Structures are given as C-alpha cells and as structure tokens.
CSV table of C-alpha atoms in Angstrom, one decimal:
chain,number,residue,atom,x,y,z
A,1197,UNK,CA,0.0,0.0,0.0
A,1198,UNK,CA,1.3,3.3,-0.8
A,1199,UNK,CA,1.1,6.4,0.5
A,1200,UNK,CA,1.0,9.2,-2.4
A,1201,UNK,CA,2.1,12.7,-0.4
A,1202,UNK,CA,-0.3,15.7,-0.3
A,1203,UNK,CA,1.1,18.6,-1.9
A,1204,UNK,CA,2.2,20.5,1.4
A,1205,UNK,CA,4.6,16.8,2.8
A,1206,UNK,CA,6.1,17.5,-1.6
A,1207,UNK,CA,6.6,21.4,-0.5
A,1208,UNK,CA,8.3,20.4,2.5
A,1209,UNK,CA,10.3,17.4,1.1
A,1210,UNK,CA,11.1,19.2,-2.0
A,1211,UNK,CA,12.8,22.2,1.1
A,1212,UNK,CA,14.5,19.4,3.0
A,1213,UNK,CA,16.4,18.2,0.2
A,1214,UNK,CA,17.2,21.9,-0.8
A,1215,UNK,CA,18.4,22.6,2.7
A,1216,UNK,CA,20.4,19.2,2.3
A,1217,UNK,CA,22.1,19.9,-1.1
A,1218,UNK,CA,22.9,23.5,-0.3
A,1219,UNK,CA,24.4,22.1,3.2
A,1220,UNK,CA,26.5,20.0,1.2
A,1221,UNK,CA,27.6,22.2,-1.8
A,1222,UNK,CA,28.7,24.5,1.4
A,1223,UNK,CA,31.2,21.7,3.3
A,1224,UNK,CA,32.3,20.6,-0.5
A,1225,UNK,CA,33.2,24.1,-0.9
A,1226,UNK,CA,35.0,24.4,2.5
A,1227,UNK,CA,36.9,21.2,2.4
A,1228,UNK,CA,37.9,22.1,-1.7
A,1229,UNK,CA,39.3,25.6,-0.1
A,1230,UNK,CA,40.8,23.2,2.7
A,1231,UNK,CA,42.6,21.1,-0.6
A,1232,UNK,CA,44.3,24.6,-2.5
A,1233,UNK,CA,45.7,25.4,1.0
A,1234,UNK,CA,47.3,22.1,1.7
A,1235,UNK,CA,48.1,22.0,-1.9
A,1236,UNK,CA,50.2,25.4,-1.9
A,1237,UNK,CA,51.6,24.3,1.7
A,1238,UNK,CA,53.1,21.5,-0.1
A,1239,UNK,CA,54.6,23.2,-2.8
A,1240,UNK,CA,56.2,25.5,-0.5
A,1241,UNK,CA,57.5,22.9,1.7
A,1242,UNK,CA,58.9,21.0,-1.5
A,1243,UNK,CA,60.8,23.8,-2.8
A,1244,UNK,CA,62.0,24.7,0.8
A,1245,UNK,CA,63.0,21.1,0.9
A,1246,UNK,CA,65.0,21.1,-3.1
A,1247,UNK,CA,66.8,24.1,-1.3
A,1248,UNK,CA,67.8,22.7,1.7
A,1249,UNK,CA,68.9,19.5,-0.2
A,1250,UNK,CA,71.1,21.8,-2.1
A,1251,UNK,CA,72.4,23.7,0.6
A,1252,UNK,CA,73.4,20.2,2.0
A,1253,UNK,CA,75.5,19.3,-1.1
A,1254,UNK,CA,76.8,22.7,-1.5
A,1255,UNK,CA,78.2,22.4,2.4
A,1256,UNK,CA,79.4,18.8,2.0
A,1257,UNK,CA,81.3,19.7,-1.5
A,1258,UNK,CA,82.9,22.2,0.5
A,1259,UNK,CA,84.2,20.2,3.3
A,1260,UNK,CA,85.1,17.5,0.6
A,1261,UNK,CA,87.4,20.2,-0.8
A,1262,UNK,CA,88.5,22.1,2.2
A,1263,UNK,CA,90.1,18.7,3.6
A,1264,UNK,CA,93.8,18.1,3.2
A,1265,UNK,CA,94.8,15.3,0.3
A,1266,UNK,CA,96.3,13.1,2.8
A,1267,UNK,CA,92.6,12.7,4.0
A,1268,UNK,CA,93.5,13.8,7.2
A,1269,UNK,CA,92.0,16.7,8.9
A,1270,UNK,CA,93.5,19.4,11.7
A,1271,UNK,CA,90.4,18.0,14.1
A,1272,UNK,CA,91.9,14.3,13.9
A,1273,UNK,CA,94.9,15.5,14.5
A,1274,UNK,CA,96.0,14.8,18.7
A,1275,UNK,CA,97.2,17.7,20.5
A,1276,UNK,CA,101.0,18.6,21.3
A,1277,UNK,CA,100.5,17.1,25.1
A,1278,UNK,CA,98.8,14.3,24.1
C-alpha cells in the first residue's frame, strides 16, 4: 500500500532536500578551499626542501674540498700534550 504525499509533505520534502544539497555544496566548498591550501603548503615545503637538499650538497662539497689530500683533517689530528 502506498502512501501518495499531499502537496504541502512535496513542499516540504522538496525544502528538506534543498536545505540538504545546499548544506552540502557548502562543506564541499570548505573542504575544496581546505585542498588549494594544503596544496600550496606542499609546494612550498617542497621547494624549501630542493633548497635545503642543495644547501646540504653545496656544504658537503665544501668540506670535501676544504680537507687536506692526505685525507687527514687538523680536528683528527691529537694535541702537542697528548
């Protein structure tokens, strides 16, 4: 047996799913907002990252050639009293 809906239980129906879909477009929007932050955060933090990766090679080049060619350096070297 079914039930056919007088036309005020359609108006309000028909508002309750409005309500629903426009709550919904609203979070989708929020959380898509949420998304381009995170996304430029992550571009930032990999191009901080490329830098500091660089920095890191640029520093160990420079230790590589600041070090004597008998391998040796003056910090393993022992003091006078020693």
């Amino acid at each position: 047996m079914t039930h056919e809906l007088t036309p005020a239980e359609l108006t309000q129906l028909l508002e309750s799913l409005e309500s629903r879909l426009a709550y919904q477009e609203h979070w989708l929007d929020t959380l898509d907002q949420a998304v381009v932050q995170q996304e430029r955060r992550l571009e930032k933090l990999e191009q901080l990252s490329g830098l500091m990766r660089e920095r890191l090679r640029e520093q160990h080049q420079a230790l590589q050639d600041s070090e004597p060619q008998g391998g040796r350096r003056p910090e393993d070297e022992l003091p006078p009293h020693y």
